[in-house]
Amino acid sequence: MSETQVKSKKRVTDHGEVFTNEREVNAMLDLVKQETERIDSRFLEPACGTGNFLVEILKRKLAIVTNKYKKSQLEFERYAVIAVSSIYGVDLLEDNAKECRERLLTIFKDTYTVIYKEKVKQECVDTIDYILSKNILVGDALTLLQQDGTPIIFAEWSAVNGSMIKRRDYTLDALLKNQPMDEPNLFSDLGDKAFIPKPIKEYKLTHFLKLNQQDEY
């Protein structure tokens, strides 16, 4: 087992922590290649470690954003926010989650800076940092609880009317269990029951560059 796959023998013993190397990560992601290259396709890594899978997913998404939208900085920023907001992770260890957030933020900043150089907007970087603080969490994906025993809560970020974002917060438990909806709906084409979880919080529509200033209803 390579050094890049293990931080320490104690962590392996205590937490079963072994990281997947880059070659294996990309081979596995290639099995769902089309989804990894869809900007708004959501991914949840329930034992994200320092983000080996999420890092590669973000790289693929940002490559698509760059290719399609780099001629317009505002469009690049908007779709980069959508790409980052679609990536979620949980890890038992706080240092792993922190490193994962830092790696993802660095990938965005490096890509952003290479393209726009001195035109980089700090508010865009701050927005990405804020989203990552809500999307990469410390907790146990088996118990669905955070370190302090409270439920794991994820934010859903949905693009509305171009530059506006609608945020709804859900417990991971609700997202996994869902809640039945009996009346006819758009979420099933077979006529059977569809499931829509109920948000625990909703936020006002907010410009994508102002997400860290949003107001709760």
mmCIF file with all atom_site columns, C-alpha atoms in Angstrom:
data_model
loop_
_atom_site.group_PDB
_atom_site.id
_atom_site.type_symbol
_atom_site.label_atom_id
_atom_site.label_alt_id
_atom_site.label_comp_id
_atom_site.label_asym_id
_atom_site.label_entity_id
_atom_site.label_seq_id
_atom_site.pdbx_PDB_ins_code
_atom_site.Cartn_x
_atom_site.Cartn_y
_atom_site.Cartn_z
_atom_site.occupancy
_atom_site.B_iso_or_equiv
_atom_site.pdbx_formal_charge
_atom_site.auth_seq_id
_atom_site.auth_comp_id
_atom_site.auth_asym_id
_atom_site.auth_atom_id
_atom_site.pdbx_PDB_model_num
ATOM 1   C CA . MET A 1 1   ? 0.000   0.000  0.000   1.00 0.00 ? 1   MET A CA 1
ATOM 2   C CA . SER A 1 2   ? 1.530   3.354  -1.048  1.00 0.00 ? 2   SER A CA 1
ATOM 3   C CA . GLU A 1 3   ? 2.236   6.236  1.341   1.00 0.00 ? 3   GLU A CA 1
ATOM 4   C CA . THR A 1 4   ? -0.283  8.384  -0.522  1.00 0.00 ? 4   THR A CA 1
ATOM 5   C CA . GLN A 1 5   ? -3.026  5.953  0.476   1.00 0.00 ? 5   GLN A CA 1
ATOM 6   C CA . VAL A 1 6   ? -2.290  5.990  4.225   1.00 0.00 ? 6   VAL A CA 1
ATOM 7   C CA . LYS A 1 7   ? -1.645  8.875  6.626   1.00 0.00 ? 7   LYS A CA 1
ATOM 8   C CA . SER A 1 8   ? -0.709  6.615  9.524   1.00 0.00 ? 8   SER A CA 1
ATOM 9   C CA . LYS A 1 9   ? -1.112  3.013  10.635  1.00 0.00 ? 9   LYS A CA 1
ATOM 10  C CA . LYS A 1 10  ? -3.015  4.238  13.687  1.00 0.00 ? 10  LYS A CA 1
ATOM 11  C CA . ARG A 1 11  ? -5.624  5.950  11.505  1.00 0.00 ? 11  ARG A CA 1
ATOM 12  C CA . VAL A 1 12  ? -6.005  2.762  9.488   1.00 0.00 ? 12  VAL A CA 1
ATOM 13  C CA . THR A 1 13  ? -6.521  0.785  12.705  1.00 0.00 ? 13  THR A CA 1
ATOM 14  C CA . ASP A 1 14  ? -8.826  3.320  14.374  1.00 0.00 ? 14  ASP A CA 1
ATOM 15  C CA . HIS A 1 15  ? -10.897 4.428  11.391  1.00 0.00 ? 15  HIS A CA 1
ATOM 16  C CA . GLY A 1 16  ? -10.146 2.062  8.510   1.00 0.00 ? 16  GLY A CA 1
ATOM 17  C CA . GLU A 1 17  ? -8.766  5.076  6.646   1.00 0.00 ? 17  GLU A CA 1
ATOM 18  C CA . VAL A 1 18  ? -7.240  4.180  3.276   1.00 0.00 ? 18  VAL A CA 1
ATOM 19  C CA . PHE A 1 19  ? -7.280  6.620  0.377   1.00 0.00 ? 19  PHE A CA 1
ATOM 20  C CA . THR A 1 20  ? -7.945  5.634  -3.231  1.00 0.00 ? 20  THR A CA 1
ATOM 21  C CA . ASN A 1 21  ? -5.145  6.592  -5.607  1.00 0.00 ? 21  ASN A CA 1
ATOM 22  C CA . GLU A 1 22  ? -5.699  8.835  -8.621  1.00 0.00 ? 22  GLU A CA 1
ATOM 23  C CA . ARG A 1 23  ? -5.532  6.122  -11.268 1.00 0.00 ? 23  ARG A CA 1
ATOM 24  C CA . GLU A 1 24  ? -8.210  4.058  -9.532  1.00 0.00 ? 24  GLU A CA 1
ATOM 25  C CA . VAL A 1 25  ? -10.345 7.129  -8.906  1.00 0.00 ? 25  VAL A CA 1
ATOM 26  C CA . ASN A 1 26  ? -10.363 8.085  -12.578 1.00 0.00 ? 26  ASN A CA 1
ATOM 27  C CA . ALA A 1 27  ? -11.026 4.513  -13.700 1.00 0.00 ? 27  ALA A CA 1
ATOM 28  C CA . MET A 1 28  ? -14.072 4.384  -11.446 1.00 0.00 ? 28  MET A CA 1
ATOM 29  C CA . LEU A 1 29  ? -15.314 7.817  -12.484 1.00 0.00 ? 29  LEU A CA 1
ATOM 30  C CA . ASP A 1 30  ? -14.973 6.843  -16.140 1.00 0.00 ? 30  ASP A CA 1
ATOM 31  C CA . LEU A 1 31  ? -17.732 4.318  -15.515 1.00 0.00 ? 31  LEU A CA 1
ATOM 32  C CA . VAL A 1 32  ? -20.089 7.301  -15.098 1.00 0.00 ? 32  VAL A CA 1
ATOM 33  C CA . LYS A 1 33  ? -18.131 9.679  -17.327 1.00 0.00 ? 33  LYS A CA 1
ATOM 34  C CA . GLN A 1 34  ? -21.172 11.450 -18.739 1.00 0.00 ? 34  GLN A CA 1
ATOM 35  C CA . GLU A 1 35  ? -22.422 12.354 -15.260 1.00 0.00 ? 35  GLU A CA 1
ATOM 36  C CA . THR A 1 36  ? -19.025 13.604 -14.088 1.00 0.00 ? 36  THR A CA 1
ATOM 37  C CA . GLU A 1 37  ? -19.012 16.018 -17.030 1.00 0.00 ? 37  GLU A CA 1
ATOM 38  C CA . ARG A 1 38  ? -22.541 17.305 -16.466 1.00 0.00 ? 38  ARG A CA 1
ATOM 39  C CA . ILE A 1 39  ? -22.141 20.605 -14.639 1.00 0.00 ? 39  ILE A CA 1
ATOM 40  C CA . ASP A 1 40  ? -25.156 20.261 -12.337 1.00 0.00 ? 40  ASP A CA 1
ATOM 41  C CA . SER A 1 41  ? -25.007 16.517 -11.707 1.00 0.00 ? 41  SER A CA 1
ATOM 42  C CA . ARG A 1 42  ? -24.893 16.002 -7.925  1.00 0.00 ? 42  ARG A CA 1
ATOM 43  C CA . PHE A 1 43  ? -22.362 13.738 -6.223  1.00 0.00 ? 43  PHE A CA 1
ATOM 44  C CA . LEU A 1 44  ? -22.191 12.701 -2.565  1.00 0.00 ? 44  LEU A CA 1
ATOM 45  C CA . GLU A 1 45  ? -19.091 10.952 -1.237  1.00 0.00 ? 45  GLU A CA 1
ATOM 46  C CA . PRO A 1 46  ? -20.096 9.510  2.179   1.00 0.00 ? 46  PRO A CA 1
ATOM 47  C CA . ALA A 1 47  ? -16.493 8.829  3.238   1.00 0.00 ? 47  ALA A CA 1
ATOM 48  C CA . CYS A 1 48  ? -14.747 11.582 1.303   1.00 0.00 ? 48  CYS A CA 1
ATOM 49  C CA . GLY A 1 49  ? -11.403 11.575 3.124   1.00 0.00 ? 49  GLY A CA 1
ATOM 50  C CA . THR A 1 50  ? -9.335  14.460 1.756   1.00 0.00 ? 50  THR A CA 1
ATOM 51  C CA . GLY A 1 51  ? -11.402 14.517 -1.416  1.00 0.00 ? 51  GLY A CA 1
ATOM 52  C CA . ASN A 1 52  ? -9.687  12.289 -3.961  1.00 0.00 ? 52  ASN A CA 1
ATOM 53  C CA . PHE A 1 53  ? -12.946 11.500 -5.767  1.00 0.00 ? 53  PHE A CA 1
ATOM 54  C CA . LEU A 1 54  ? -14.455 14.963 -5.348  1.00 0.00 ? 54  LEU A CA 1
ATOM 55  C CA . VAL A 1 55  ? -11.298 16.659 -6.590  1.00 0.00 ? 55  VAL A CA 1
ATOM 56  C CA . GLU A 1 56  ? -11.349 14.699 -9.850  1.00 0.00 ? 56  GLU A CA 1
ATOM 57  C CA . ILE A 1 57  ? -15.072 15.314 -10.292 1.00 0.00 ? 57  ILE A CA 1
ATOM 58  C CA . LEU A 1 58  ? -14.576 19.060 -9.838  1.00 0.00 ? 58  LEU A CA 1
ATOM 59  C CA . LYS A 1 59  ? -11.679 19.074 -12.304 1.00 0.00 ? 59  LYS A CA 1
ATOM 60  C CA . ARG A 1 60  ? -13.900 17.444 -14.923 1.00 0.00 ? 60  ARG A CA 1
ATOM 61  C CA . LYS A 1 61  ? -16.773 19.806 -14.294 1.00 0.00 ? 61  LYS A CA 1
ATOM 62  C CA . LEU A 1 62  ? -14.571 22.902 -14.388 1.00 0.00 ? 62  LEU A CA 1
ATOM 63  C CA . ALA A 1 63  ? -13.007 21.722 -17.655 1.00 0.00 ? 63  ALA A CA 1
ATOM 64  C CA . ILE A 1 64  ? -16.498 21.744 -19.177 1.00 0.00 ? 64  ILE A CA 1
ATOM 65  C CA . VAL A 1 65  ? -17.308 25.145 -17.652 1.00 0.00 ? 65  VAL A CA 1
ATOM 66  C CA . THR A 1 66  ? -14.035 26.569 -18.967 1.00 0.00 ? 66  THR A CA 1
ATOM 67  C CA . ASN A 1 67  ? -14.533 25.178 -22.450 1.00 0.00 ? 67  ASN A CA 1
ATOM 68  C CA . LYS A 1 68  ? -18.100 26.474 -22.746 1.00 0.00 ? 68  LYS A CA 1
ATOM 69  C CA . TYR A 1 69  ? -18.128 29.738 -20.821 1.00 0.00 ? 69  TYR A CA 1
ATOM 70  C CA . LYS A 1 70  ? -14.641 31.237 -20.418 1.00 0.00 ? 70  LYS A CA 1
ATOM 71  C CA . LYS A 1 71  ? -15.369 33.994 -22.959 1.00 0.00 ? 71  LYS A CA 1
ATOM 72  C CA . SER A 1 72  ? -17.838 35.488 -20.478 1.00 0.00 ? 72  SER A CA 1
ATOM 73  C CA . GLN A 1 73  ? -16.489 35.900 -16.960 1.00 0.00 ? 73  GLN A CA 1
ATOM 74  C CA . LEU A 1 74  ? -19.957 36.237 -15.428 1.00 0.00 ? 74  LEU A CA 1
ATOM 75  C CA . GLU A 1 75  ? -21.159 33.051 -17.127 1.00 0.00 ? 75  GLU A CA 1
ATOM 76  C CA . PHE A 1 76  ? -18.004 31.194 -16.103 1.00 0.00 ? 76  PHE A CA 1
ATOM 77  C CA . GLU A 1 77  ? -18.513 32.308 -12.485 1.00 0.00 ? 77  GLU A CA 1
ATOM 78  C CA . ARG A 1 78  ? -22.182 31.317 -12.498 1.00 0.00 ? 78  ARG A CA 1
ATOM 79  C CA . TYR A 1 79  ? -21.601 27.855 -13.889 1.00 0.00 ? 79  TYR A CA 1
ATOM 80  C CA . ALA A 1 80  ? -18.540 27.318 -11.685 1.00 0.00 ? 80  ALA A CA 1
ATOM 81  C CA . VAL A 1 81  ? -20.750 28.040 -8.673  1.00 0.00 ? 81  VAL A CA 1
ATOM 82  C CA . ILE A 1 82  ? -23.282 25.487 -9.964  1.00 0.00 ? 82  ILE A CA 1
ATOM 83  C CA . ALA A 1 83  ? -20.493 22.938 -10.470 1.00 0.00 ? 83  ALA A CA 1
ATOM 84  C CA . VAL A 1 84  ? -19.084 23.371 -6.959  1.00 0.00 ? 84  VAL A CA 1
ATOM 85  C CA . SER A 1 85  ? -22.532 23.439 -5.368  1.00 0.00 ? 85  SER A CA 1
ATOM 86  C CA . SER A 1 86  ? -23.272 19.991 -6.841  1.00 0.00 ? 86  SER A CA 1
ATOM 87  C CA . ILE A 1 87  ? -20.442 18.309 -4.911  1.00 0.00 ? 87  ILE A CA 1
ATOM 88  C CA . TYR A 1 88  ? -21.022 16.958 -1.388  1.00 0.00 ? 88  TYR A CA 1
ATOM 89  C CA . GLY A 1 89  ? -18.878 15.041 1.072   1.00 0.00 ? 89  GLY A CA 1
ATOM 90  C CA . VAL A 1 90  ? -18.929 13.669 4.624   1.00 0.00 ? 90  VAL A CA 1
ATOM 91  C CA . ASP A 1 91  ? -15.986 12.388 6.623   1.00 0.00 ? 91  ASP A CA 1
ATOM 92  C CA . LEU A 1 92  ? -15.547 11.175 10.184  1.00 0.00 ? 92  LEU A CA 1
ATOM 93  C CA . LEU A 1 93  ? -12.355 13.154 10.712  1.00 0.00 ? 93  LEU A CA 1
ATOM 94  C CA . GLU A 1 94  ? -12.296 16.947 10.919  1.00 0.00 ? 94  GLU A CA 1
ATOM 95  C CA . ASP A 1 95  ? -8.820  17.318 9.424   1.00 0.00 ? 95  ASP A CA 1
ATOM 96  C CA . ASN A 1 96  ? -9.870  15.305 6.369   1.00 0.00 ? 96  ASN A CA 1
ATOM 97  C CA . ALA A 1 97  ? -12.971 17.425 5.775   1.00 0.00 ? 97  ALA A CA 1
ATOM 98  C CA . LYS A 1 98  ? -10.926 20.614 6.177   1.00 0.00 ? 98  LYS A CA 1
ATOM 99  C CA . GLU A 1 99  ? -8.285  19.421 3.730   1.00 0.00 ? 99  GLU A CA 1
ATOM 100 C CA . CYS A 1 100 ? -10.983 18.352 1.280   1.00 0.00 ? 100 CYS A CA 1
ATOM 101 C CA . ARG A 1 101 ? -12.552 21.823 1.348   1.00 0.00 ? 101 ARG A CA 1
ATOM 102 C CA . GLU A 1 102 ? -9.142  23.433 0.905   1.00 0.00 ? 102 GLU A CA 1
ATOM 103 C CA . ARG A 1 103 ? -8.247  21.230 -2.061  1.00 0.00 ? 103 ARG A CA 1
ATOM 104 C CA . LEU A 1 104 ? -11.533 21.936 -3.815  1.00 0.00 ? 104 LEU A CA 1
ATOM 105 C CA . LEU A 1 105 ? -11.217 25.684 -3.199  1.00 0.00 ? 105 LEU A CA 1
ATOM 106 C CA . THR A 1 106 ? -7.639  25.674 -4.510  1.00 0.00 ? 106 THR A CA 1
ATOM 107 C CA . ILE A 1 107 ? -8.676  23.886 -7.707  1.00 0.00 ? 107 ILE A CA 1
ATOM 108 C CA . PHE A 1 108 ? -11.353 26.499 -8.340  1.00 0.00 ? 108 PHE A CA 1
ATOM 109 C CA . LYS A 1 109 ? -9.041  29.423 -7.509  1.00 0.00 ? 109 LYS A CA 1
ATOM 110 C CA . ASP A 1 110 ? -6.250  28.104 -9.736  1.00 0.00 ? 110 ASP A CA 1
ATOM 111 C CA . THR A 1 111 ? -8.610  27.588 -12.675 1.00 0.00 ? 111 THR A CA 1
ATOM 112 C CA . TYR A 1 112 ? -10.288 30.968 -12.148 1.00 0.00 ? 112 TYR A CA 1
ATOM 113 C CA . THR A 1 113 ? -7.014  32.870 -11.796 1.00 0.00 ? 113 THR A CA 1
ATOM 114 C CA . VAL A 1 114 ? -5.370  31.328 -14.864 1.00 0.00 ? 114 VAL A CA 1
ATOM 115 C CA . ILE A 1 115 ? -8.269  32.497 -17.024 1.00 0.00 ? 115 ILE A CA 1
ATOM 116 C CA . TYR A 1 116 ? -9.063  35.933 -15.581 1.00 0.00 ? 116 TYR A CA 1
ATOM 117 C CA . LYS A 1 117 ? -5.869  36.939 -13.756 1.00 0.00 ? 117 LYS A CA 1
ATOM 118 C CA . GLU A 1 118 ? -6.298  40.435 -12.241 1.00 0.00 ? 118 GLU A CA 1
ATOM 119 C CA . LYS A 1 119 ? -10.040 40.388 -13.025 1.00 0.00 ? 119 LYS A CA 1
ATOM 120 C CA . VAL A 1 120 ? -10.676 37.717 -10.388 1.00 0.00 ? 120 VAL A CA 1
ATOM 121 C CA . LYS A 1 121 ? -13.466 38.746 -8.007  1.00 0.00 ? 121 LYS A CA 1
ATOM 122 C CA . GLN A 1 122 ? -12.979 38.084 -4.318  1.00 0.00 ? 122 GLN A CA 1
ATOM 123 C CA . GLU A 1 123 ? -16.747 37.818 -3.862  1.00 0.00 ? 123 GLU A CA 1
ATOM 124 C CA . CYS A 1 124 ? -16.786 34.844 -6.234  1.00 0.00 ? 124 CYS A CA 1
ATOM 125 C CA . VAL A 1 125 ? -14.000 33.122 -4.301  1.00 0.00 ? 125 VAL A CA 1
ATOM 126 C CA . ASP A 1 126 ? -15.879 33.868 -1.064  1.00 0.00 ? 126 ASP A CA 1
ATOM 127 C CA . THR A 1 127 ? -19.055 32.344 -2.503  1.00 0.00 ? 127 THR A CA 1
ATOM 128 C CA . ILE A 1 128 ? -17.241 29.133 -3.443  1.00 0.00 ? 128 ILE A CA 1
ATOM 129 C CA . ASP A 1 129 ? -15.640 28.978 0.009   1.00 0.00 ? 129 ASP A CA 1
ATOM 130 C CA . TYR A 1 130 ? -19.045 29.435 1.645   1.00 0.00 ? 130 TYR A CA 1
ATOM 131 C CA . ILE A 1 131 ? -20.678 26.701 -0.444  1.00 0.00 ? 131 ILE A CA 1
ATOM 132 C CA . LEU A 1 132 ? -17.892 24.277 0.429   1.00 0.00 ? 132 LEU A CA 1
ATOM 133 C CA . SER A 1 133 ? -18.374 25.034 4.131   1.00 0.00 ? 133 SER A CA 1
ATOM 134 C CA . LYS A 1 134 ? -21.967 23.789 3.769   1.00 0.00 ? 134 LYS A CA 1
ATOM 135 C CA . ASN A 1 135 ? -21.294 20.890 1.382   1.00 0.00 ? 135 ASN A CA 1
ATOM 136 C CA . ILE A 1 136 ? -18.244 19.188 2.928   1.00 0.00 ? 136 ILE A CA 1
ATOM 137 C CA . LEU A 1 137 ? -19.093 18.209 6.485   1.00 0.00 ? 137 LEU A CA 1
ATOM 138 C CA . VAL A 1 138 ? -17.713 16.282 9.439   1.00 0.00 ? 138 VAL A CA 1
ATOM 139 C CA . GLY A 1 139 ? -19.984 13.425 10.410  1.00 0.00 ? 139 GLY A CA 1
ATOM 140 C CA . ASP A 1 140 ? -20.849 9.759  10.193  1.00 0.00 ? 140 ASP A CA 1
ATOM 141 C CA . ALA A 1 141 ? -22.696 8.756  7.026   1.00 0.00 ? 141 ALA A CA 1
ATOM 142 C CA . LEU A 1 142 ? -23.847 5.551  8.761   1.00 0.00 ? 142 LEU A CA 1
ATOM 143 C CA . THR A 1 143 ? -25.524 7.215  11.745  1.00 0.00 ? 143 THR A CA 1
ATOM 144 C CA . LEU A 1 144 ? -26.342 10.348 9.653   1.00 0.00 ? 144 LEU A CA 1
ATOM 145 C CA . LEU A 1 145 ? -25.095 12.492 12.543  1.00 0.00 ? 145 LEU A CA 1
ATOM 146 C CA . GLN A 1 146 ? -22.461 15.196 12.914  1.00 0.00 ? 146 GLN A CA 1
ATOM 147 C CA . GLN A 1 147 ? -19.757 15.156 15.599  1.00 0.00 ? 147 GLN A CA 1
ATOM 148 C CA . ASP A 1 148 ? -22.019 16.907 18.112  1.00 0.00 ? 148 ASP A CA 1
ATOM 149 C CA . GLY A 1 149 ? -24.818 14.373 17.643  1.00 0.00 ? 149 GLY A CA 1
ATOM 150 C CA . THR A 1 150 ? -27.015 16.666 15.542  1.00 0.00 ? 150 THR A CA 1
ATOM 151 C CA . PRO A 1 151 ? -28.289 15.531 12.125  1.00 0.00 ? 151 PRO A CA 1
ATOM 152 C CA . ILE A 1 152 ? -26.123 16.016 9.048   1.00 0.00 ? 152 ILE A CA 1
ATOM 153 C CA . ILE A 1 153 ? -27.730 18.867 7.111   1.00 0.00 ? 153 ILE A CA 1
ATOM 154 C CA . PHE A 1 154 ? -26.976 19.616 3.485   1.00 0.00 ? 154 PHE A CA 1
ATOM 155 C CA . ALA A 1 155 ? -27.923 22.669 1.448   1.00 0.00 ? 155 ALA A CA 1
ATOM 156 C CA . GLU A 1 156 ? -29.490 22.238 -1.965  1.00 0.00 ? 156 GLU A CA 1
ATOM 157 C CA . TRP A 1 157 ? -28.525 25.057 -4.344  1.00 0.00 ? 157 TRP A CA 1
ATOM 158 C CA . SER A 1 158 ? -30.830 25.470 -7.338  1.00 0.00 ? 158 SER A CA 1
ATOM 159 C CA . ALA A 1 159 ? -30.260 27.973 -10.136 1.00 0.00 ? 159 ALA A CA 1
ATOM 160 C CA . VAL A 1 160 ? -33.334 30.133 -10.812 1.00 0.00 ? 160 VAL A CA 1
ATOM 161 C CA . ASN A 1 161 ? -33.781 32.909 -13.355 1.00 0.00 ? 161 ASN A CA 1
ATOM 162 C CA . GLY A 1 162 ? -30.181 32.991 -14.516 1.00 0.00 ? 162 GLY A CA 1
ATOM 163 C CA . SER A 1 163 ? -28.098 34.519 -11.753 1.00 0.00 ? 163 SER A CA 1
ATOM 164 C CA . MET A 1 164 ? -30.315 33.738 -8.764  1.00 0.00 ? 164 MET A CA 1
ATOM 165 C CA . ILE A 1 165 ? -29.905 30.749 -6.445  1.00 0.00 ? 165 ILE A CA 1
ATOM 166 C CA . LYS A 1 166 ? -32.550 29.130 -4.272  1.00 0.00 ? 166 LYS A CA 1
ATOM 167 C CA . ARG A 1 167 ? -31.202 27.392 -1.178  1.00 0.00 ? 167 ARG A CA 1
ATOM 168 C CA . ARG A 1 168 ? -33.095 24.743 0.768   1.00 0.00 ? 168 ARG A CA 1
ATOM 169 C CA . ASP A 1 169 ? -31.624 22.801 3.687   1.00 0.00 ? 169 ASP A CA 1
ATOM 170 C CA . TYR A 1 170 ? -32.394 19.116 4.217   1.00 0.00 ? 170 TYR A CA 1
ATOM 171 C CA . THR A 1 171 ? -31.295 16.549 6.757   1.00 0.00 ? 171 THR A CA 1
ATOM 172 C CA . LEU A 1 172 ? -29.370 13.726 5.129   1.00 0.00 ? 172 LEU A CA 1
ATOM 173 C CA . ASP A 1 173 ? -31.766 11.353 6.849   1.00 0.00 ? 173 ASP A CA 1
ATOM 174 C CA . ALA A 1 174 ? -34.720 12.915 5.014   1.00 0.00 ? 174 ALA A CA 1
ATOM 175 C CA . LEU A 1 175 ? -32.884 12.870 1.710   1.00 0.00 ? 175 LEU A CA 1
ATOM 176 C CA . LEU A 1 176 ? -32.257 9.151  2.076   1.00 0.00 ? 176 LEU A CA 1
ATOM 177 C CA . LYS A 1 177 ? -35.638 8.163  3.489   1.00 0.00 ? 177 LYS A CA 1
ATOM 178 C CA . ASN A 1 178 ? -37.748 10.653 1.525   1.00 0.00 ? 178 ASN A CA 1
ATOM 179 C CA . GLN A 1 179 ? -41.418 11.259 2.096   1.00 0.00 ? 179 GLN A CA 1
ATOM 180 C CA . PRO A 1 180 ? -44.239 9.769  -0.014  1.00 0.00 ? 180 PRO A CA 1
ATOM 181 C CA . MET A 1 181 ? -46.396 11.967 -2.191  1.00 0.00 ? 181 MET A CA 1
ATOM 182 C CA . ASP A 1 182 ? -49.563 10.235 -3.409  1.00 0.00 ? 182 ASP A CA 1
ATOM 183 C CA . GLU A 1 183 ? -51.029 12.798 -5.784  1.00 0.00 ? 183 GLU A CA 1
ATOM 184 C CA . PRO A 1 184 ? -50.039 12.874 -9.495  1.00 0.00 ? 184 PRO A CA 1
ATOM 185 C CA . ASN A 1 185 ? -46.688 14.552 -9.976  1.00 0.00 ? 185 ASN A CA 1
ATOM 186 C CA . LEU A 1 186 ? -43.835 15.151 -12.385 1.00 0.00 ? 186 LEU A CA 1
ATOM 187 C CA . PHE A 1 187 ? -41.333 12.961 -10.585 1.00 0.00 ? 187 PHE A CA 1
ATOM 188 C CA . SER A 1 188 ? -42.501 9.570  -11.809 1.00 0.00 ? 188 SER A CA 1
ATOM 189 C CA . ASP A 1 189 ? -43.484 8.563  -15.345 1.00 0.00 ? 189 ASP A CA 1
ATOM 190 C CA . LEU A 1 190 ? -44.791 5.159  -14.266 1.00 0.00 ? 190 LEU A CA 1
ATOM 191 C CA . GLY A 1 191 ? -47.740 6.363  -12.209 1.00 0.00 ? 191 GLY A CA 1
ATOM 192 C CA . ASP A 1 192 ? -46.324 5.050  -8.941  1.00 0.00 ? 192 ASP A CA 1
ATOM 193 C CA . LYS A 1 193 ? -45.489 7.009  -5.839  1.00 0.00 ? 193 LYS A CA 1
ATOM 194 C CA . ALA A 1 194 ? -42.740 9.595  -6.043  1.00 0.00 ? 194 ALA A CA 1
ATOM 195 C CA . PHE A 1 195 ? -40.831 10.914 -3.044  1.00 0.00 ? 195 PHE A CA 1
ATOM 196 C CA . ILE A 1 196 ? -39.967 14.492 -2.149  1.00 0.00 ? 196 ILE A CA 1
ATOM 197 C CA . PRO A 1 197 ? -38.175 15.320 1.104   1.00 0.00 ? 197 PRO A CA 1
ATOM 198 C CA . LYS A 1 198 ? -39.293 18.376 3.058   1.00 0.00 ? 198 LYS A CA 1
ATOM 199 C CA . PRO A 1 199 ? -36.701 21.115 3.662   1.00 0.00 ? 199 PRO A CA 1
ATOM 200 C CA . ILE A 1 200 ? -36.032 22.138 7.248   1.00 0.00 ? 200 ILE A CA 1
ATOM 201 C CA . LYS A 1 201 ? -35.122 25.665 6.119   1.00 0.00 ? 201 LYS A CA 1
ATOM 202 C CA . GLU A 1 202 ? -35.625 27.781 3.025   1.00 0.00 ? 202 GLU A CA 1
ATOM 203 C CA . TYR A 1 203 ? -33.814 30.921 1.983   1.00 0.00 ? 203 TYR A CA 1
ATOM 204 C CA . LYS A 1 204 ? -34.772 33.873 -0.172  1.00 0.00 ? 204 LYS A CA 1
ATOM 205 C CA . LEU A 1 205 ? -33.644 33.935 -3.771  1.00 0.00 ? 205 LEU A CA 1
ATOM 206 C CA . THR A 1 206 ? -30.105 35.303 -3.731  1.00 0.00 ? 206 THR A CA 1
ATOM 207 C CA . HIS A 1 207 ? -27.639 36.373 -6.413  1.00 0.00 ? 207 HIS A CA 1
ATOM 208 C CA . PHE A 1 208 ? -25.016 33.669 -6.810  1.00 0.00 ? 208 PHE A CA 1
ATOM 209 C CA . LEU A 1 209 ? -22.224 36.068 -5.780  1.00 0.00 ? 209 LEU A CA 1
ATOM 210 C CA . LYS A 1 210 ? -24.051 37.010 -2.556  1.00 0.00 ? 210 LYS A CA 1
ATOM 211 C CA . LEU A 1 211 ? -24.832 33.580 -1.139  1.00 0.00 ? 211 LEU A CA 1
ATOM 212 C CA . ASN A 1 212 ? -22.920 34.162 2.081   1.00 0.00 ? 212 ASN A CA 1
ATOM 213 C CA . GLN A 1 213 ? -25.252 37.104 2.757   1.00 0.00 ? 213 GLN A CA 1
ATOM 214 C CA . GLN A 1 214 ? -28.535 35.270 2.182   1.00 0.00 ? 214 GLN A CA 1
ATOM 215 C CA . ASP A 1 215 ? -31.530 35.551 4.498   1.00 0.00 ? 215 ASP A CA 1
ATOM 216 C CA . GLU A 1 216 ? -33.573 32.692 5.886   1.00 0.00 ? 216 GLU A CA 1
ATOM 217 C CA . TYR A 1 217 ? -37.368 32.865 5.569   1.00 0.00 ? 217 TYR A CA 1
#
